[in-house]
Amino acid sequence: MNRLSLDDLEGSLNAPLQALYILHGEEDLLRIEALDALRTAARQQGYLNRESHTVEGSGFDWASLLAEAGSSSLFADRKLLEIHIPGGKPGKQGGDVLQALAANLPQDTVTLLVLPKLDKTQIQSKWFATLAKYGTILEAKAVTPAALPAWIRARLNRNGLNIESDALALFAERVEGNLLAAKQEIEKLALLHPGGHLLTMADAEGAVAEVARFDVFQL
């Protein structure tokens, strides 16, 4: 099994892409960013023909997917084949097809399977084990409250900004673990301040919005 952390993904994309990636996990923002990075790398490496299939319900045509996966483009372009399973459960037929596909990956194709957070039973299933045997696993793990300040600081640094400790604590408190909100606030701060700026408590109080979550009674 080849596992690759999302932090290491960007650097790996300078090398030729793997034939199969399995992207799963509960953190939507990180999963979306990884998917975008893989798509960009695929285009840069000549995988110009992109096919995307979304498995919804029991009526999905798995046999057709397997046939299309092995078909060549009319113009012989390299292909990026995306298979999205929002529910995380391909079923018996789908599991068999995924195993067959993984064991006989099509030439000139990068296959990308996109899944949500998987439970223990799904991870221990035969179809997932077969995918893991032949592919690279990418997991979009949730950022814990304890790790959130470091995540925010790293993102700010990537945008040329630094931040005081008390301002960082306020930032983390206000976004409440919502990475999409944190990303938006970081992008806003990068527009408001020049590179190299040290964000203070006043900067954070003035720019970072309250990203409150309410239960029905509070609302």
mmCIF file with all atom_site columns, C-alpha atoms in Angstrom:
data_model
loop_
_atom_site.group_PDB
_atom_site.id
_atom_site.type_symbol
_atom_site.label_atom_id
_atom_site.label_alt_id
_atom_site.label_comp_id
_atom_site.label_asym_id
_atom_site.label_entity_id
_atom_site.label_seq_id
_atom_site.pdbx_PDB_ins_code
_atom_site.Cartn_x
_atom_site.Cartn_y
_atom_site.Cartn_z
_atom_site.occupancy
_atom_site.B_iso_or_equiv
_atom_site.pdbx_formal_charge
_atom_site.auth_seq_id
_atom_site.auth_comp_id
_atom_site.auth_asym_id
_atom_site.auth_atom_id
_atom_site.pdbx_PDB_model_num
ATOM 1   C CA . MET A 1 1   ? 0.000   0.000  0.000   1.00 0.00 ? 1   MET A CA 1
ATOM 2   C CA . ASN A 1 2   ? 1.366   3.390  -1.012  1.00 0.00 ? 2   ASN A CA 1
ATOM 3   C CA . ARG A 1 3   ? 0.111   6.228  1.173   1.00 0.00 ? 3   ARG A CA 1
ATOM 4   C CA . LEU A 1 4   ? 0.918   9.848  0.406   1.00 0.00 ? 4   LEU A CA 1
ATOM 5   C CA . SER A 1 5   ? 0.111   12.731 2.740   1.00 0.00 ? 5   SER A CA 1
ATOM 6   C CA . LEU A 1 6   ? -1.616  15.743 1.229   1.00 0.00 ? 6   LEU A CA 1
ATOM 7   C CA . ASP A 1 7   ? 1.295   17.888 2.415   1.00 0.00 ? 7   ASP A CA 1
ATOM 8   C CA . ASP A 1 8   ? 3.612   15.833 0.185   1.00 0.00 ? 8   ASP A CA 1
ATOM 9   C CA . LEU A 1 9   ? 1.242   15.635 -2.767  1.00 0.00 ? 9   LEU A CA 1
ATOM 10  C CA . GLU A 1 10  ? 2.239   18.923 -4.405  1.00 0.00 ? 10  GLU A CA 1
ATOM 11  C CA . GLY A 1 11  ? 5.920   18.016 -4.495  1.00 0.00 ? 11  GLY A CA 1
ATOM 12  C CA . SER A 1 12  ? 5.189   14.578 -5.934  1.00 0.00 ? 12  SER A CA 1
ATOM 13  C CA . LEU A 1 13  ? 3.271   16.048 -8.862  1.00 0.00 ? 13  LEU A CA 1
ATOM 14  C CA . ASN A 1 14  ? 6.508   17.239 -10.472 1.00 0.00 ? 14  ASN A CA 1
ATOM 15  C CA . ALA A 1 15  ? 7.259   13.584 -11.226 1.00 0.00 ? 15  ALA A CA 1
ATOM 16  C CA . PRO A 1 16  ? 5.215   11.450 -13.645 1.00 0.00 ? 16  PRO A CA 1
ATOM 17  C CA . LEU A 1 17  ? 1.769   10.769 -12.243 1.00 0.00 ? 17  LEU A CA 1
ATOM 18  C CA . GLN A 1 18  ? 0.815   7.388  -10.833 1.00 0.00 ? 18  GLN A CA 1
ATOM 19  C CA . ALA A 1 19  ? -1.693  5.264  -12.724 1.00 0.00 ? 19  ALA A CA 1
ATOM 20  C CA . LEU A 1 20  ? -4.194  5.178  -9.834  1.00 0.00 ? 20  LEU A CA 1
ATOM 21  C CA . TYR A 1 21  ? -5.032  7.522  -6.974  1.00 0.00 ? 21  TYR A CA 1
ATOM 22  C CA . ILE A 1 22  ? -7.644  6.910  -4.274  1.00 0.00 ? 22  ILE A CA 1
ATOM 23  C CA . LEU A 1 23  ? -8.683  10.174 -2.625  1.00 0.00 ? 23  LEU A CA 1
ATOM 24  C CA . HIS A 1 24  ? -10.894 9.922  0.451   1.00 0.00 ? 24  HIS A CA 1
ATOM 25  C CA . GLY A 1 25  ? -11.531 11.662 3.740   1.00 0.00 ? 25  GLY A CA 1
ATOM 26  C CA . GLU A 1 26  ? -13.883 13.909 5.658   1.00 0.00 ? 26  GLU A CA 1
ATOM 27  C CA . GLU A 1 27  ? -12.301 17.326 5.101   1.00 0.00 ? 27  GLU A CA 1
ATOM 28  C CA . ASP A 1 28  ? -14.011 18.738 2.011   1.00 0.00 ? 28  ASP A CA 1
ATOM 29  C CA . LEU A 1 29  ? -11.622 21.648 1.424   1.00 0.00 ? 29  LEU A CA 1
ATOM 30  C CA . LEU A 1 30  ? -8.525  19.455 1.486   1.00 0.00 ? 30  LEU A CA 1
ATOM 31  C CA . ARG A 1 31  ? -10.162 16.886 -0.767  1.00 0.00 ? 31  ARG A CA 1
ATOM 32  C CA . ILE A 1 32  ? -11.162 19.582 -3.282  1.00 0.00 ? 32  ILE A CA 1
ATOM 33  C CA . GLU A 1 33  ? -7.681  21.116 -3.255  1.00 0.00 ? 33  GLU A CA 1
ATOM 34  C CA . ALA A 1 34  ? -6.054  17.726 -3.818  1.00 0.00 ? 34  ALA A CA 1
ATOM 35  C CA . LEU A 1 35  ? -8.437  17.012 -6.686  1.00 0.00 ? 35  LEU A CA 1
ATOM 36  C CA . ASP A 1 36  ? -7.667  20.382 -8.295  1.00 0.00 ? 36  ASP A CA 1
ATOM 37  C CA . ALA A 1 37  ? -3.921  19.789 -7.916  1.00 0.00 ? 37  ALA A CA 1
ATOM 38  C CA . LEU A 1 38  ? -4.181  16.382 -9.578  1.00 0.00 ? 38  LEU A CA 1
ATOM 39  C CA . ARG A 1 39  ? -6.253  17.788 -12.440 1.00 0.00 ? 39  ARG A CA 1
ATOM 40  C CA . THR A 1 40  ? -3.747  20.591 -13.026 1.00 0.00 ? 40  THR A CA 1
ATOM 41  C CA . ALA A 1 41  ? -0.801  18.178 -12.990 1.00 0.00 ? 41  ALA A CA 1
ATOM 42  C CA . ALA A 1 42  ? -2.629  15.848 -15.377 1.00 0.00 ? 42  ALA A CA 1
ATOM 43  C CA . ARG A 1 43  ? -3.162  18.665 -17.893 1.00 0.00 ? 43  ARG A CA 1
ATOM 44  C CA . GLN A 1 44  ? 0.467   19.734 -17.617 1.00 0.00 ? 44  GLN A CA 1
ATOM 45  C CA . GLN A 1 45  ? 1.595   16.170 -18.260 1.00 0.00 ? 45  GLN A CA 1
ATOM 46  C CA . GLY A 1 46  ? -0.571  15.759 -21.345 1.00 0.00 ? 46  GLY A CA 1
ATOM 47  C CA . TYR A 1 47  ? -3.635  14.011 -19.939 1.00 0.00 ? 47  TYR A CA 1
ATOM 48  C CA . LEU A 1 48  ? -5.917  16.290 -21.925 1.00 0.00 ? 48  LEU A CA 1
ATOM 49  C CA . ASN A 1 49  ? -8.954  14.041 -22.199 1.00 0.00 ? 49  ASN A CA 1
ATOM 50  C CA . ARG A 1 50  ? -10.910 14.037 -18.900 1.00 0.00 ? 50  ARG A CA 1
ATOM 51  C CA . GLU A 1 51  ? -13.794 11.662 -18.251 1.00 0.00 ? 51  GLU A CA 1
ATOM 52  C CA . SER A 1 52  ? -15.821 11.964 -15.066 1.00 0.00 ? 52  SER A CA 1
ATOM 53  C CA . HIS A 1 53  ? -18.364 9.464  -13.742 1.00 0.00 ? 53  HIS A CA 1
ATOM 54  C CA . THR A 1 54  ? -20.479 9.905  -10.611 1.00 0.00 ? 54  THR A CA 1
ATOM 55  C CA . VAL A 1 55  ? -21.963 6.798  -9.006  1.00 0.00 ? 55  VAL A CA 1
ATOM 56  C CA . GLU A 1 56  ? -25.454 7.634  -7.762  1.00 0.00 ? 56  GLU A CA 1
ATOM 57  C CA . GLY A 1 57  ? -27.896 4.933  -6.755  1.00 0.00 ? 57  GLY A CA 1
ATOM 58  C CA . SER A 1 58  ? -28.047 1.261  -7.670  1.00 0.00 ? 58  SER A CA 1
ATOM 59  C CA . GLY A 1 59  ? -28.719 1.893  -11.358 1.00 0.00 ? 59  GLY A CA 1
ATOM 60  C CA . PHE A 1 60  ? -25.197 2.976  -12.254 1.00 0.00 ? 60  PHE A CA 1
ATOM 61  C CA . ASP A 1 61  ? -23.849 1.189  -15.346 1.00 0.00 ? 61  ASP A CA 1
ATOM 62  C CA . TRP A 1 62  ? -20.635 -0.333 -14.036 1.00 0.00 ? 62  TRP A CA 1
ATOM 63  C CA . ALA A 1 63  ? -20.134 -2.527 -17.100 1.00 0.00 ? 63  ALA A CA 1
ATOM 64  C CA . SER A 1 64  ? -20.183 0.550  -19.319 1.00 0.00 ? 64  SER A CA 1
ATOM 65  C CA . LEU A 1 65  ? -17.637 2.274  -17.076 1.00 0.00 ? 65  LEU A CA 1
ATOM 66  C CA . LEU A 1 66  ? -15.266 -0.676 -17.340 1.00 0.00 ? 66  LEU A CA 1
ATOM 67  C CA . ALA A 1 67  ? -15.618 -0.700 -21.138 1.00 0.00 ? 67  ALA A CA 1
ATOM 68  C CA . GLU A 1 68  ? -15.059 3.053  -21.418 1.00 0.00 ? 68  GLU A CA 1
ATOM 69  C CA . ALA A 1 69  ? -12.043 2.894  -19.124 1.00 0.00 ? 69  ALA A CA 1
ATOM 70  C CA . GLY A 1 70  ? -10.302 0.578  -21.559 1.00 0.00 ? 70  GLY A CA 1
ATOM 71  C CA . SER A 1 71  ? -11.275 2.507  -24.688 1.00 0.00 ? 71  SER A CA 1
ATOM 72  C CA . SER A 1 72  ? -8.783  4.740  -26.475 1.00 0.00 ? 72  SER A CA 1
ATOM 73  C CA . SER A 1 73  ? -9.444  8.346  -27.385 1.00 0.00 ? 73  SER A CA 1
ATOM 74  C CA . LEU A 1 74  ? -10.085 9.103  -31.057 1.00 0.00 ? 74  LEU A CA 1
ATOM 75  C CA . PHE A 1 75  ? -7.138  11.498 -30.936 1.00 0.00 ? 75  PHE A CA 1
ATOM 76  C CA . ALA A 1 76  ? -4.969  9.199  -28.779 1.00 0.00 ? 76  ALA A CA 1
ATOM 77  C CA . ASP A 1 77  ? -4.759  11.764 -25.964 1.00 0.00 ? 77  ASP A CA 1
ATOM 78  C CA . ARG A 1 78  ? -3.754  10.654 -22.530 1.00 0.00 ? 78  ARG A CA 1
ATOM 79  C CA . LYS A 1 79  ? -6.814  10.419 -20.301 1.00 0.00 ? 79  LYS A CA 1
ATOM 80  C CA . LEU A 1 80  ? -7.745  11.393 -16.750 1.00 0.00 ? 80  LEU A CA 1
ATOM 81  C CA . LEU A 1 81  ? -10.531 9.084  -15.593 1.00 0.00 ? 81  LEU A CA 1
ATOM 82  C CA . GLU A 1 82  ? -12.399 10.302 -12.510 1.00 0.00 ? 82  GLU A CA 1
ATOM 83  C CA . ILE A 1 83  ? -14.796 8.052  -10.625 1.00 0.00 ? 83  ILE A CA 1
ATOM 84  C CA . HIS A 1 84  ? -16.759 9.828  -7.887  1.00 0.00 ? 84  HIS A CA 1
ATOM 85  C CA . ILE A 1 85  ? -18.647 7.734  -5.323  1.00 0.00 ? 85  ILE A CA 1
ATOM 86  C CA . PRO A 1 86  ? -20.288 10.299 -2.984  1.00 0.00 ? 86  PRO A CA 1
ATOM 87  C CA . GLY A 1 87  ? -21.895 7.603  -0.828  1.00 0.00 ? 87  GLY A CA 1
ATOM 88  C CA . GLY A 1 88  ? -18.665 5.661  -0.452  1.00 0.00 ? 88  GLY A CA 1
ATOM 89  C CA . LYS A 1 89  ? -20.359 2.320  -1.210  1.00 0.00 ? 89  LYS A CA 1
ATOM 90  C CA . PRO A 1 90  ? -19.946 0.882  -4.726  1.00 0.00 ? 90  PRO A CA 1
ATOM 91  C CA . GLY A 1 91  ? -22.001 -2.217 -3.911  1.00 0.00 ? 91  GLY A CA 1
ATOM 92  C CA . LYS A 1 92  ? -21.171 -5.776 -4.937  1.00 0.00 ? 92  LYS A CA 1
ATOM 93  C CA . GLN A 1 93  ? -21.058 -5.146 -8.678  1.00 0.00 ? 93  GLN A CA 1
ATOM 94  C CA . GLY A 1 94  ? -19.183 -1.889 -8.308  1.00 0.00 ? 94  GLY A CA 1
ATOM 95  C CA . GLY A 1 95  ? -16.680 -3.465 -5.935  1.00 0.00 ? 95  GLY A CA 1
ATOM 96  C CA . ASP A 1 96  ? -15.998 -6.243 -8.444  1.00 0.00 ? 96  ASP A CA 1
ATOM 97  C CA . VAL A 1 97  ? -15.540 -3.712 -11.268 1.00 0.00 ? 97  VAL A CA 1
ATOM 98  C CA . LEU A 1 98  ? -13.176 -1.558 -9.193  1.00 0.00 ? 98  LEU A CA 1
ATOM 99  C CA . GLN A 1 99  ? -11.081 -4.615 -8.379  1.00 0.00 ? 99  GLN A CA 1
ATOM 100 C CA . ALA A 1 100 ? -10.925 -5.599 -12.047 1.00 0.00 ? 100 ALA A CA 1
ATOM 101 C CA . LEU A 1 101 ? -10.023 -2.061 -13.041 1.00 0.00 ? 101 LEU A CA 1
ATOM 102 C CA . ALA A 1 102 ? -7.278  -1.764 -10.429 1.00 0.00 ? 102 ALA A CA 1
ATOM 103 C CA . ALA A 1 103 ? -5.744  -5.084 -11.447 1.00 0.00 ? 103 ALA A CA 1
ATOM 104 C CA . ASN A 1 104 ? -5.703  -4.114 -15.133 1.00 0.00 ? 104 ASN A CA 1
ATOM 105 C CA . LEU A 1 105 ? -5.278  -0.342 -15.268 1.00 0.00 ? 105 LEU A CA 1
ATOM 106 C CA . PRO A 1 106 ? -5.727  1.140  -18.762 1.00 0.00 ? 106 PRO A CA 1
ATOM 107 C CA . GLN A 1 107 ? -2.686  2.475  -20.572 1.00 0.00 ? 107 GLN A CA 1
ATOM 108 C CA . ASP A 1 108 ? -2.069  6.218  -20.970 1.00 0.00 ? 108 ASP A CA 1
ATOM 109 C CA . THR A 1 109 ? -4.656  6.863  -18.252 1.00 0.00 ? 109 THR A CA 1
ATOM 110 C CA . VAL A 1 110 ? -4.558  8.278  -14.744 1.00 0.00 ? 110 VAL A CA 1
ATOM 111 C CA . THR A 1 111 ? -7.488  6.861  -12.802 1.00 0.00 ? 111 THR A CA 1
ATOM 112 C CA . LEU A 1 112 ? -8.720  8.890  -9.843  1.00 0.00 ? 112 LEU A CA 1
ATOM 113 C CA . LEU A 1 113 ? -11.278 7.489  -7.414  1.00 0.00 ? 113 LEU A CA 1
ATOM 114 C CA . VAL A 1 114 ? -12.893 10.121 -5.168  1.00 0.00 ? 114 VAL A CA 1
ATOM 115 C CA . LEU A 1 115 ? -14.640 9.002  -1.978  1.00 0.00 ? 115 LEU A CA 1
ATOM 116 C CA . PRO A 1 116 ? -15.972 10.605 1.228   1.00 0.00 ? 116 PRO A CA 1
ATOM 117 C CA . LYS A 1 117 ? -14.847 9.625  4.717   1.00 0.00 ? 117 LYS A CA 1
ATOM 118 C CA . LEU A 1 118 ? -14.811 5.823  4.913   1.00 0.00 ? 118 LEU A CA 1
ATOM 119 C CA . ASP A 1 119 ? -15.656 3.760  7.956   1.00 0.00 ? 119 ASP A CA 1
ATOM 120 C CA . LYS A 1 120 ? -13.641 0.793  9.193   1.00 0.00 ? 120 LYS A CA 1
ATOM 121 C CA . THR A 1 121 ? -15.770 -1.729 7.292   1.00 0.00 ? 121 THR A CA 1
ATOM 122 C CA . GLN A 1 122 ? -15.270 0.086  3.997   1.00 0.00 ? 122 GLN A CA 1
ATOM 123 C CA . ILE A 1 123 ? -11.509 0.438  4.506   1.00 0.00 ? 123 ILE A CA 1
ATOM 124 C CA . GLN A 1 124 ? -11.253 -3.272 5.283   1.00 0.00 ? 124 GLN A CA 1
ATOM 125 C CA . SER A 1 125 ? -13.369 -4.276 2.282   1.00 0.00 ? 125 SER A CA 1
ATOM 126 C CA . LYS A 1 126 ? -11.885 -6.370 -0.503  1.00 0.00 ? 126 LYS A CA 1
ATOM 127 C CA . TRP A 1 127 ? -12.432 -3.678 -3.137  1.00 0.00 ? 127 TRP A CA 1
ATOM 128 C CA . PHE A 1 128 ? -10.614 -1.013 -1.122  1.00 0.00 ? 128 PHE A CA 1
ATOM 129 C CA . ALA A 1 129 ? -7.760  -3.380 -0.295  1.00 0.00 ? 129 ALA A CA 1
ATOM 130 C CA . THR A 1 130 ? -7.327  -4.127 -4.010  1.00 0.00 ? 130 THR A CA 1
ATOM 131 C CA . LEU A 1 131 ? -7.332  -0.423 -4.895  1.00 0.00 ? 131 LEU A CA 1
ATOM 132 C CA . ALA A 1 132 ? -4.776  0.237  -2.155  1.00 0.00 ? 132 ALA A CA 1
ATOM 133 C CA . LYS A 1 133 ? -2.571  -2.562 -3.483  1.00 0.00 ? 133 LYS A CA 1
ATOM 134 C CA . TYR A 1 134 ? -2.289  -1.015 -6.945  1.00 0.00 ? 134 TYR A CA 1
ATOM 135 C CA . GLY A 1 135 ? -2.790  2.698  -6.225  1.00 0.00 ? 135 GLY A CA 1
ATOM 136 C CA . THR A 1 136 ? -1.712  5.640  -4.108  1.00 0.00 ? 136 THR A CA 1
ATOM 137 C CA . ILE A 1 137 ? -3.918  6.487  -1.121  1.00 0.00 ? 137 ILE A CA 1
ATOM 138 C CA . LEU A 1 138 ? -4.562  10.153 -0.318  1.00 0.00 ? 138 LEU A CA 1
ATOM 139 C CA . GLU A 1 139 ? -6.556  10.857 2.842   1.00 0.00 ? 139 GLU A CA 1
ATOM 140 C CA . ALA A 1 140 ? -8.088  14.271 3.558   1.00 0.00 ? 140 ALA A CA 1
ATOM 141 C CA . LYS A 1 141 ? -8.051  14.004 7.330   1.00 0.00 ? 141 LYS A CA 1
ATOM 142 C CA . ALA A 1 142 ? -9.880  16.505 9.505   1.00 0.00 ? 142 ALA A CA 1
ATOM 143 C CA . VAL A 1 143 ? -7.664  19.163 11.068  1.00 0.00 ? 143 VAL A CA 1
ATOM 144 C CA . THR A 1 144 ? -8.028  18.801 14.835  1.00 0.00 ? 144 THR A CA 1
ATOM 145 C CA . PRO A 1 145 ? -8.590  21.849 17.075  1.00 0.00 ? 145 PRO A CA 1
ATOM 146 C CA . ALA A 1 146 ? -5.084  21.402 18.466  1.00 0.00 ? 146 ALA A CA 1
ATOM 147 C CA . ALA A 1 147 ? -3.569  21.378 14.958  1.00 0.00 ? 147 ALA A CA 1
ATOM 148 C CA . LEU A 1 148 ? -5.691  24.228 13.584  1.00 0.00 ? 148 LEU A CA 1
ATOM 149 C CA . PRO A 1 149 ? -3.421  27.125 14.686  1.00 0.00 ? 149 PRO A CA 1
ATOM 150 C CA . ALA A 1 150 ? -0.407  25.536 12.985  1.00 0.00 ? 150 ALA A CA 1
ATOM 151 C CA . TRP A 1 151 ? -2.507  24.938 9.852   1.00 0.00 ? 151 TRP A CA 1
ATOM 152 C CA . ILE A 1 152 ? -3.596  28.595 9.804   1.00 0.00 ? 152 ILE A CA 1
ATOM 153 C CA . ARG A 1 153 ? -0.039  29.831 10.364  1.00 0.00 ? 153 ARG A CA 1
ATOM 154 C CA . ALA A 1 154 ? 1.294   27.660 7.544   1.00 0.00 ? 154 ALA A CA 1
ATOM 155 C CA . ARG A 1 155 ? -1.377  28.972 5.167   1.00 0.00 ? 155 ARG A CA 1
ATOM 156 C CA . LEU A 1 156 ? -0.605  32.565 6.160   1.00 0.00 ? 156 LEU A CA 1
ATOM 157 C CA . ASN A 1 157 ? 3.105   31.943 5.600   1.00 0.00 ? 157 ASN A CA 1
ATOM 158 C CA . ARG A 1 158 ? 2.304   30.580 2.158   1.00 0.00 ? 158 ARG A CA 1
ATOM 159 C CA . ASN A 1 159 ? 0.689   33.943 1.434   1.00 0.00 ? 159 ASN A CA 1
ATOM 160 C CA . GLY A 1 160 ? 3.708   35.855 2.729   1.00 0.00 ? 160 GLY A CA 1
ATOM 161 C CA . LEU A 1 161 ? 2.183   36.749 6.109   1.00 0.00 ? 161 LEU A CA 1
ATOM 162 C CA . ASN A 1 162 ? 3.088   36.014 9.714   1.00 0.00 ? 162 ASN A CA 1
ATOM 163 C CA . ILE A 1 163 ? 0.947   36.370 12.813  1.00 0.00 ? 163 ILE A CA 1
ATOM 164 C CA . GLU A 1 164 ? 1.355   37.051 16.519  1.00 0.00 ? 164 GLU A CA 1
ATOM 165 C CA . SER A 1 165 ? 0.404   34.245 18.871  1.00 0.00 ? 165 SER A CA 1
ATOM 166 C CA . ASP A 1 166 ? -2.571  35.998 20.472  1.00 0.00 ? 166 ASP A CA 1
ATOM 167 C CA . ALA A 1 167 ? -3.923  36.997 17.059  1.00 0.00 ? 167 ALA A CA 1
ATOM 168 C CA . LEU A 1 168 ? -3.530  33.411 15.882  1.00 0.00 ? 168 LEU A CA 1
ATOM 169 C CA . ALA A 1 169 ? -5.496  32.135 18.869  1.00 0.00 ? 169 ALA A CA 1
ATOM 170 C CA . LEU A 1 170 ? -8.304  34.568 18.064  1.00 0.00 ? 170 LEU A CA 1
ATOM 171 C CA . PHE A 1 171 ? -8.275  33.553 14.392  1.00 0.00 ? 171 PHE A CA 1
ATOM 172 C CA . ALA A 1 172 ? -8.555  29.848 15.276  1.00 0.00 ? 172 ALA A CA 1
ATOM 173 C CA . GLU A 1 173 ? -11.332 30.545 17.779  1.00 0.00 ? 173 GLU A CA 1
ATOM 174 C CA . ARG A 1 174 ? -13.419 32.507 15.298  1.00 0.00 ? 174 ARG A CA 1
ATOM 175 C CA . VAL A 1 175 ? -13.268 30.046 12.405  1.00 0.00 ? 175 VAL A CA 1
ATOM 176 C CA . GLU A 1 176 ? -14.210 27.150 14.745  1.00 0.00 ? 176 GLU A CA 1
ATOM 177 C CA . GLY A 1 177 ? -12.595 24.439 12.645  1.00 0.00 ? 177 GLY A CA 1
ATOM 178 C CA . ASN A 1 178 ? -14.238 25.573 9.406   1.00 0.00 ? 178 ASN A CA 1
ATOM 179 C CA . LEU A 1 179 ? -11.304 25.299 6.970   1.00 0.00 ? 179 LEU A CA 1
ATOM 180 C CA . LEU A 1 180 ? -13.196 26.854 4.080   1.00 0.00 ? 180 LEU A CA 1
ATOM 181 C CA . ALA A 1 181 ? -13.942 29.922 6.217   1.00 0.00 ? 181 ALA A CA 1
ATOM 182 C CA . ALA A 1 182 ? -10.319 30.024 7.372   1.00 0.00 ? 182 ALA A CA 1
ATOM 183 C CA . LYS A 1 183 ? -9.113  29.898 3.767   1.00 0.00 ? 183 LYS A CA 1
ATOM 184 C CA . GLN A 1 184 ? -11.399 32.771 2.807   1.00 0.00 ? 184 GLN A CA 1
ATOM 185 C CA . GLU A 1 185 ? -10.184 34.887 5.730   1.00 0.00 ? 185 GLU A CA 1
ATOM 186 C CA . ILE A 1 186 ? -6.556  34.166 4.866   1.00 0.00 ? 186 ILE A CA 1
ATOM 187 C CA . GLU A 1 187 ? -7.135  35.229 1.261   1.00 0.00 ? 187 GLU A CA 1
ATOM 188 C CA . LYS A 1 188 ? -8.805  38.407 2.508   1.00 0.00 ? 188 LYS A CA 1
ATOM 189 C CA . LEU A 1 189 ? -5.878  39.205 4.814   1.00 0.00 ? 189 LEU A CA 1
ATOM 190 C CA . ALA A 1 190 ? -3.427  38.604 1.964   1.00 0.00 ? 190 ALA A CA 1
ATOM 191 C CA . LEU A 1 191 ? -5.275  41.236 -0.074  1.00 0.00 ? 191 LEU A CA 1
ATOM 192 C CA . LEU A 1 192 ? -5.359  43.709 2.804   1.00 0.00 ? 192 LEU A CA 1
ATOM 193 C CA . HIS A 1 193 ? -1.711  43.439 3.828   1.00 0.00 ? 193 HIS A CA 1
ATOM 194 C CA . PRO A 1 194 ? 1.576   43.378 1.916   1.00 0.00 ? 194 PRO A CA 1
ATOM 195 C CA . GLY A 1 195 ? 3.871   40.360 1.967   1.00 0.00 ? 195 GLY A CA 1
ATOM 196 C CA . GLY A 1 196 ? 6.018   40.136 5.074   1.00 0.00 ? 196 GLY A CA 1
ATOM 197 C CA . HIS A 1 197 ? 3.403   41.821 7.269   1.00 0.00 ? 197 HIS A CA 1
ATOM 198 C CA . LEU A 1 198 ? 3.094   40.607 10.869  1.00 0.00 ? 198 LEU A CA 1
ATOM 199 C CA . LEU A 1 199 ? -0.580  40.322 11.722  1.00 0.00 ? 199 LEU A CA 1
ATOM 200 C CA . THR A 1 200 ? -1.449  41.731 15.136  1.00 0.00 ? 200 THR A CA 1
ATOM 201 C CA . MET A 1 201 ? -4.466  41.298 17.383  1.00 0.00 ? 201 MET A CA 1
ATOM 202 C CA . ALA A 1 202 ? -5.896  44.512 15.925  1.00 0.00 ? 202 ALA A CA 1
ATOM 203 C CA . ASP A 1 203 ? -5.523  43.110 12.397  1.00 0.00 ? 203 ASP A CA 1
ATOM 204 C CA . ALA A 1 204 ? -7.277  39.891 13.354  1.00 0.00 ? 204 ALA A CA 1
ATOM 205 C CA . GLU A 1 205 ? -10.071 41.628 15.239  1.00 0.00 ? 205 GLU A CA 1
ATOM 206 C CA . GLY A 1 206 ? -10.693 43.981 12.352  1.00 0.00 ? 206 GLY A CA 1
ATOM 207 C CA . ALA A 1 207 ? -10.580 41.478 9.523   1.00 0.00 ? 207 ALA A CA 1
ATOM 208 C CA . VAL A 1 208 ? -11.484 37.968 10.700  1.00 0.00 ? 208 VAL A CA 1
ATOM 209 C CA . ALA A 1 209 ? -15.222 37.467 10.789  1.00 0.00 ? 209 ALA A CA 1
ATOM 210 C CA . GLU A 1 210 ? -17.130 35.531 13.384  1.00 0.00 ? 210 GLU A CA 1
ATOM 211 C CA . VAL A 1 211 ? -17.886 32.172 11.801  1.00 0.00 ? 211 VAL A CA 1
ATOM 212 C CA . ALA A 1 212 ? -20.483 31.183 14.339  1.00 0.00 ? 212 ALA A CA 1
ATOM 213 C CA . ARG A 1 213 ? -22.369 27.923 14.448  1.00 0.00 ? 213 ARG A CA 1
ATOM 214 C CA . PHE A 1 214 ? -25.745 27.798 16.146  1.00 0.00 ? 214 PHE A CA 1
ATOM 215 C CA . ASP A 1 215 ? -28.013 25.027 17.255  1.00 0.00 ? 215 ASP A CA 1
ATOM 216 C CA . VAL A 1 216 ? -31.721 25.397 16.581  1.00 0.00 ? 216 VAL A CA 1
ATOM 217 C CA . PHE A 1 217 ? -32.461 26.881 20.006  1.00 0.00 ? 217 PHE A CA 1
ATOM 218 C CA . GLN A 1 218 ? -29.768 29.565 19.694  1.00 0.00 ? 218 GLN A CA 1
ATOM 219 C CA . LEU A 1 219 ? -31.080 30.508 16.267  1.00 0.00 ? 219 LEU A CA 1
#
